[in-house]
Every structure is written in C-alpha cells, then in structure tokens.
Short mmCIF file of C-alpha atoms in Angstrom, two decimals:
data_model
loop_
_atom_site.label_atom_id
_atom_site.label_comp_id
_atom_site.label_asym_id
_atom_site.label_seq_id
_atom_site.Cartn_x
_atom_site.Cartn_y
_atom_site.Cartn_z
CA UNK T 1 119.01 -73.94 13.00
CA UNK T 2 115.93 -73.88 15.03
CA UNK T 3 114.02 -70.51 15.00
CA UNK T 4 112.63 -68.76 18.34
CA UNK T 5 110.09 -66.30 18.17
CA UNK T 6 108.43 -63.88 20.95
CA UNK T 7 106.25 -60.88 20.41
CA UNK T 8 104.32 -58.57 22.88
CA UNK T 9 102.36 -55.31 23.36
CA UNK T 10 102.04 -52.26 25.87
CA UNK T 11 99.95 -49.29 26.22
CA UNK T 12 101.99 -46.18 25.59
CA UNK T 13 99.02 -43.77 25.64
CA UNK T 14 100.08 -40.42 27.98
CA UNK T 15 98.59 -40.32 31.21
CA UNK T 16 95.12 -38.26 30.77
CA UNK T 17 96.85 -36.13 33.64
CA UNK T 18 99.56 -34.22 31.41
CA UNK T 19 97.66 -34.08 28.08
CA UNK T 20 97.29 -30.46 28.11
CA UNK T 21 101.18 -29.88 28.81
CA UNK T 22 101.46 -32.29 25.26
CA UNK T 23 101.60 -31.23 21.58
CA UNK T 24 100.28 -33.55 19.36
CA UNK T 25 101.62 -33.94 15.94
CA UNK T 26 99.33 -31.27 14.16
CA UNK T 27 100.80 -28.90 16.76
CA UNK T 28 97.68 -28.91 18.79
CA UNK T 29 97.18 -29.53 23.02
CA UNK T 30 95.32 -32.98 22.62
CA UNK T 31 92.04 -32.62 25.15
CA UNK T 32 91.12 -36.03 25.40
CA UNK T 33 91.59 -39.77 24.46
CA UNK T 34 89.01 -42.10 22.30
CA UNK T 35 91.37 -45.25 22.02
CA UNK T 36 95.00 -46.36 23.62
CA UNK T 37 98.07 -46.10 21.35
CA UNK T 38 100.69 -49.21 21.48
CA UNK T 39 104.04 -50.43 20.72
CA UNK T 40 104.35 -53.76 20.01
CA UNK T 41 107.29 -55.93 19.42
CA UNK T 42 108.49 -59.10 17.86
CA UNK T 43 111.99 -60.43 18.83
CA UNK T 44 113.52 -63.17 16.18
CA UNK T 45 116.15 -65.58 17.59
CA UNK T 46 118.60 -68.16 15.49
CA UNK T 47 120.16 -69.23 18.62
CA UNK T 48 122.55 -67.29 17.75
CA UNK T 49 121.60 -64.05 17.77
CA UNK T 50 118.36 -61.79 18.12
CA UNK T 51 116.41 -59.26 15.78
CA UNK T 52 113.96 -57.09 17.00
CA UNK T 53 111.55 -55.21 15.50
CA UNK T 54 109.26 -52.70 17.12
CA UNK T 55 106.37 -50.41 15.74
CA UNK T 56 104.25 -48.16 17.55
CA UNK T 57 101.57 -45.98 17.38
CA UNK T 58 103.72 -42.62 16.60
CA UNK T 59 104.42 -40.37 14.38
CA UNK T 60 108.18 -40.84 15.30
CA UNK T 61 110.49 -41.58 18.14
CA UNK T 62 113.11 -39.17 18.51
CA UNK T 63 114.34 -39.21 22.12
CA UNK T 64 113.38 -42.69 22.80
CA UNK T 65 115.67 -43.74 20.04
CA UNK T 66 119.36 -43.56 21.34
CA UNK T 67 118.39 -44.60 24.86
CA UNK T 68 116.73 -47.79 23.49
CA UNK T 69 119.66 -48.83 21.38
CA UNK T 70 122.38 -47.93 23.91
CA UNK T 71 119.99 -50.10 26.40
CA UNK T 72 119.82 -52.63 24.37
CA UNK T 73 123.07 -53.35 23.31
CA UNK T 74 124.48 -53.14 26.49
CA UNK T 75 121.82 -54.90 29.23
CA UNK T 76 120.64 -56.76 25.62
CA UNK T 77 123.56 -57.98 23.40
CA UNK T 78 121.46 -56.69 20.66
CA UNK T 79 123.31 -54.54 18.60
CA UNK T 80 121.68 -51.17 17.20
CA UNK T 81 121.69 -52.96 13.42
CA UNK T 82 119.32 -55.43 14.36
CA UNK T 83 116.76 -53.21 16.64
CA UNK T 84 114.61 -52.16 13.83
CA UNK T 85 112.31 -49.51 15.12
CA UNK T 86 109.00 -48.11 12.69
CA UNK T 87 106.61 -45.76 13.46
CA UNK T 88 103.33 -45.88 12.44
CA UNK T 89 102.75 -42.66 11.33
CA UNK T 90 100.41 -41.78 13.60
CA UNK T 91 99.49 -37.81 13.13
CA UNK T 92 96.60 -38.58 16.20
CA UNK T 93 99.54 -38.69 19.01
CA UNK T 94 102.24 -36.60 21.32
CA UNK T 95 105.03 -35.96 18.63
CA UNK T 96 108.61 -36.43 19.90
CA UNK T 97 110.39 -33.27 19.06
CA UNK T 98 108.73 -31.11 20.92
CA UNK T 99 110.84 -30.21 24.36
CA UNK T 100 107.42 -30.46 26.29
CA UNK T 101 107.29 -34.15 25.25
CA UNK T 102 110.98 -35.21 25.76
CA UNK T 103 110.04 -36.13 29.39
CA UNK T 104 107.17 -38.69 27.86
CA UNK T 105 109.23 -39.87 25.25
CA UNK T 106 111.85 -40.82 27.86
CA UNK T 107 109.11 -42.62 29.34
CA UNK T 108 108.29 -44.21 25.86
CA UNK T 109 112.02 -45.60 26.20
CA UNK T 110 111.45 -47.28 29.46
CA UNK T 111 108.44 -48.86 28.50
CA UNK T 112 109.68 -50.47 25.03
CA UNK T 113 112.78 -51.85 27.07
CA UNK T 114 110.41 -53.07 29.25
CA UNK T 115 108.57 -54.68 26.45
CA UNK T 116 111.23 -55.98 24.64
CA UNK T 117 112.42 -58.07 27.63
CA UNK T 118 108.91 -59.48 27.34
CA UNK T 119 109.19 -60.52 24.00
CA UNK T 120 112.29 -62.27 24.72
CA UNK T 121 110.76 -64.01 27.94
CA UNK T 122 108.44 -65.54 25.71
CA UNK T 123 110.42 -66.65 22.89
CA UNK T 124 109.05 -70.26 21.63
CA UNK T 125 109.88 -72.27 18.89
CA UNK T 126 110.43 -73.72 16.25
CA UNK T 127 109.14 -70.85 14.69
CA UNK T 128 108.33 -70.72 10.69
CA UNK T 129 108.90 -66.90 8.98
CA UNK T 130 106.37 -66.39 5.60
CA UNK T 131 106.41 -63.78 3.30
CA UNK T 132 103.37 -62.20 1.42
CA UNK T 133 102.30 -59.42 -0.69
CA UNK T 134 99.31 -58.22 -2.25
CA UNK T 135 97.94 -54.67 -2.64
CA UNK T 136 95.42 -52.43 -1.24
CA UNK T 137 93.32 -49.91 -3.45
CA UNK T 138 91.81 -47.58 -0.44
CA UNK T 139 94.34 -44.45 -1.32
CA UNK T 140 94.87 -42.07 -3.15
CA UNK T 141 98.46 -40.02 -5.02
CA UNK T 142 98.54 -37.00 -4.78
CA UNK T 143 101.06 -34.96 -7.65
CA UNK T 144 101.77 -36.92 -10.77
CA UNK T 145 103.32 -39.75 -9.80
CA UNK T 146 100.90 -43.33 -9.78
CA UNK T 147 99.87 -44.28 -6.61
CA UNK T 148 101.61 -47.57 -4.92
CA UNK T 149 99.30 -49.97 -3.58
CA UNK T 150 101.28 -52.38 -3.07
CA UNK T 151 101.26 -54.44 0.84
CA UNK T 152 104.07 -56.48 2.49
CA UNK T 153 103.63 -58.95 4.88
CA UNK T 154 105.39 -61.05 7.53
CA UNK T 155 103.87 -64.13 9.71
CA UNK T 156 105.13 -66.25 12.30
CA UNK T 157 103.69 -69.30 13.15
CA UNK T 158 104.33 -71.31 16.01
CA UNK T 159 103.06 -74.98 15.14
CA UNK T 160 99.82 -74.09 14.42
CA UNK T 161 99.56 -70.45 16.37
CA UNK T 162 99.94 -67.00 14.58
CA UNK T 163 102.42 -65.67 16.94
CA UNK T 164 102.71 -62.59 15.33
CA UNK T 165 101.40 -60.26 11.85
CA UNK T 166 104.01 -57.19 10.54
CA UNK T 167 102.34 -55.69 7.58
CA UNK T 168 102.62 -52.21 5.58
CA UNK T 169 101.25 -49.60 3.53
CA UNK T 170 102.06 -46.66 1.67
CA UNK T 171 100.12 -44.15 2.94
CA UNK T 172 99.54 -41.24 5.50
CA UNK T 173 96.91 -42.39 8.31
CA UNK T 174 93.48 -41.67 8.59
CA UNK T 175 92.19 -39.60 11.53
CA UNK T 176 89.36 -38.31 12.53
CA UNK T 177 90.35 -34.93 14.94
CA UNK T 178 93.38 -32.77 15.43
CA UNK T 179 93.32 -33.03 19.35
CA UNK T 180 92.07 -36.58 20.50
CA UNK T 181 94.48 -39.13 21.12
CA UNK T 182 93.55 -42.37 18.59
CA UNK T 183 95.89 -44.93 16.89
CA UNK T 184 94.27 -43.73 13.31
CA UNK T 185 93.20 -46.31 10.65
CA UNK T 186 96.39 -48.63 10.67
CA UNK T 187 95.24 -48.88 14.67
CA UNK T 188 92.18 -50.36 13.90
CA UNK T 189 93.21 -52.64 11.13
CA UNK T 190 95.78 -53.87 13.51
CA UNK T 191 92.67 -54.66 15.85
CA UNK T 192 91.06 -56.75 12.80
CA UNK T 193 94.20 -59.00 12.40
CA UNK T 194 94.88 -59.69 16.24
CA UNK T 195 91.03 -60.43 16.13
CA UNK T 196 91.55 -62.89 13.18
CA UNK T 197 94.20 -64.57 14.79
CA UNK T 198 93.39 -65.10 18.19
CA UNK T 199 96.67 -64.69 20.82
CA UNK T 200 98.53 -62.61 18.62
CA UNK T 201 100.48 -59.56 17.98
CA UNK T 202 99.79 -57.41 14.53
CA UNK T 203 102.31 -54.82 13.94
CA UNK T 204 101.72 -52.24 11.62
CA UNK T 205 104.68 -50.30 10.14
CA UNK T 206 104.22 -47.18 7.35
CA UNK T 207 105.59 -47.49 3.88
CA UNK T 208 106.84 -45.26 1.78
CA UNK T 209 103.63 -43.15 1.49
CA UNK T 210 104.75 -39.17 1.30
CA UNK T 211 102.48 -38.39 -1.09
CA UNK T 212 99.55 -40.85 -0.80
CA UNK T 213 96.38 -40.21 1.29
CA UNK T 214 93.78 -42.61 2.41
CA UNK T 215 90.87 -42.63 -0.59
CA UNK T 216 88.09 -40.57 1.45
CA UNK T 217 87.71 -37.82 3.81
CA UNK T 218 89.17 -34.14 3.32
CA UNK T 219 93.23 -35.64 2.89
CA UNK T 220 94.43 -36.91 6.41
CA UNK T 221 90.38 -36.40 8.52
CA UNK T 222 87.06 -37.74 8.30
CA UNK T 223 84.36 -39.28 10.69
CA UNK T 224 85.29 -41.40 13.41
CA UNK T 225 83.00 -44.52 11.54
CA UNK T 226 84.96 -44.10 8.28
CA UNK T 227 88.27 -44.30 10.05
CA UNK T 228 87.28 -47.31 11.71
CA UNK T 229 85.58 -48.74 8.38
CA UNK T 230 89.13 -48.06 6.54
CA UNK T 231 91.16 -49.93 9.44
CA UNK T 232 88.49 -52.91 9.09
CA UNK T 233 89.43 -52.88 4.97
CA UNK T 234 92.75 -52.62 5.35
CA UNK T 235 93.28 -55.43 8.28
CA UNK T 236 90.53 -57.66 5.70
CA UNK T 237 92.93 -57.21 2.65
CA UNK T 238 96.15 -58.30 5.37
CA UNK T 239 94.51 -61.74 6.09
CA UNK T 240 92.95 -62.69 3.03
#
C-alpha cells in the first residue's frame, strides 16, 4: 500500500470588524488582534480510504463540529470516525458557545471544509508516518498529582520533505491578555517547527493537561516576550 499525504493551513482570525460583538474565552469583548489564529490540517490516504486530522487555534469548536462531519461525509466520503478534530486550547480566542459567536463559528465550518479540500488537492506520496516522544519540563501541576511532561509526536515525510509536524502537550496555554486575539504559546512553537522545516505544516493539538500550567507567569498570563520565549522552547524540544 502506497501512502498519500496532504496538509494545509488558513487564517481563521475574526474579521477586526465584529470583534466587539465577540466573547472571547475568559468571557471578555476582545479589542484588538496581535497575531492570526489558524487551523491547519493533514489528510492521510491508503488508497483506500482517508483520515483527517485538524487542529486549530481554539479553545473548542462547538457549532462548527456537526456541520463539518455531516459535510464531510457526504460531499467527502470521509466518515465522522476518521475526521479527528483537536483544539488547541487556546483561552486568547472567540469561544464557540456563546450565541454571539455561533454566526463565526459557522463561518469556522466553511473555512475548514474549504481547507480540507486543500489538503486533499495536494495529497503526494509515497508518504512515510514516524512516531516520537520525549518530554518537556516548562509546566507546572497544580493539586497533588505529578505533573506529566511527557510529548507525542507525528511526522510525515515526503522523500526528503517534512510535509507535515502533529505534536502535543499537557498543559493549559500561555497568554499574555484577556482581550487580544493571539494563538498563545503552542502558536508560536508551531511557528518554530514550520520554521525548522521549511514548506511545512506543524499542528499543535492539547493533551491531557486539566491541571497543569505553563512553569512561569501568574497561572494561564504573563508578558508578551515570555509567551513567545515558551513557544520557542517548546517548538526546540519538538525538533530535537
């Protein structure tokens, strides 16, 4: 069997326009935006059948959920077992439960469609799957239990290309305000990857993190620079 791969990226940042009609995930009207949020997307193909995974730069999905699954299984083949959808956590972004955002997250469903179909235009092969894991020490448990450092990682290589990077981590994000728009830390260590591999597509997806925090600022905020530094660690510790 001969594996295809295709993977792909869109802005899903809210138009600046209807900011102050959003509520962010802190329950706040964000005022402004310091960086785009993404989803990004890596389709799998046996030849016989596709798996897709998607993250993006959300807390969660909600309303975008059942339109992408009924969309793609019907225009798609793809059933809704194999559309794997992960959020990734971010608190610095429109949340989807709101009523005032259902409108953008409907949006947010047209626009992963959208990029999905992308993914699978681009689909090249053979494509080799590797598995990795290693572990992370920049967080913090909080409670009694030990803290989980551990990392999980998947690459696909095209020939010699990195086609595309889907790595985790167990732990809430680091932001640095409650009302800007920003992808958080795992953003920016998503930025480091794609940098280290030139052409492709780093997804991040949360772990199981309820009750780990990154290892500095006051829990879930500190300076802009430190989020940005904490990104850059975590994306080093992903490619090493």
């Amino acid at each position: 069997v001969m594996m295809k791969a295709g993977a792909a990226k869109v802005v899903i940042t809210p138009d600046p326009a209807s900011l102050a009609e959003l509520t962010t995930v802190m329950g706040t009207r964000a005022s402004t935006i310091d960086h785009d949020i993404y989803a990004r997307t890596l389709v799998l193909n046996d030849g016989t059948s596709r798996l897709v995974i998607v993250t993006y730069d959300l807390n969660c999905l909600d309303v975008a959920t059942p339109i992408l699954r009924q969309r793609c299984r019907d225009e798609l083949k793809i059933p809704p077992s194999q559309l794997i959808l992960m959020a990734t956590h971010n608190h610095a972004a429109p949340i989807q439960i709101c009523p005032e955002n259902f409108a953008y997250g409907r949006q947010l469903a047209d626009r992963m469609f959208t990029l999905i179909q992308s993914a699978i235009a681009s689909e090249e092969g053979p494509a080799c799957v590797s598995f990795g894991q290693g572990q992370n020490f920049h967080i913090r448990a909080v409670g009694n239990a030990p803290a989980d450092y551990d990392m999980h990682l998947l690459k696909v290589n095209v020939g010699d290309k990195t086609l595309a990077v889907l790595f985790n981590h167990p732990t809430h994000p680091l932001q640095s305000s409650r009302t800007h728009i920003d992808t958080g830390h795992p953003g920016y260590a998503v930025e480091f990857v794609e940098a280290a591999f030139p052409g492709s597509v780093a997804l991040y997806a949360d772990a199981c993190g309820g009750n780990q925090f990154p290892d500095r600022g006051l829990i879930m905020y500190a300076p802009h620079e430190e989020v940005i530094t904490l990104g850059r660690q975590l994306g080093e510790t992903a490619v090493a």
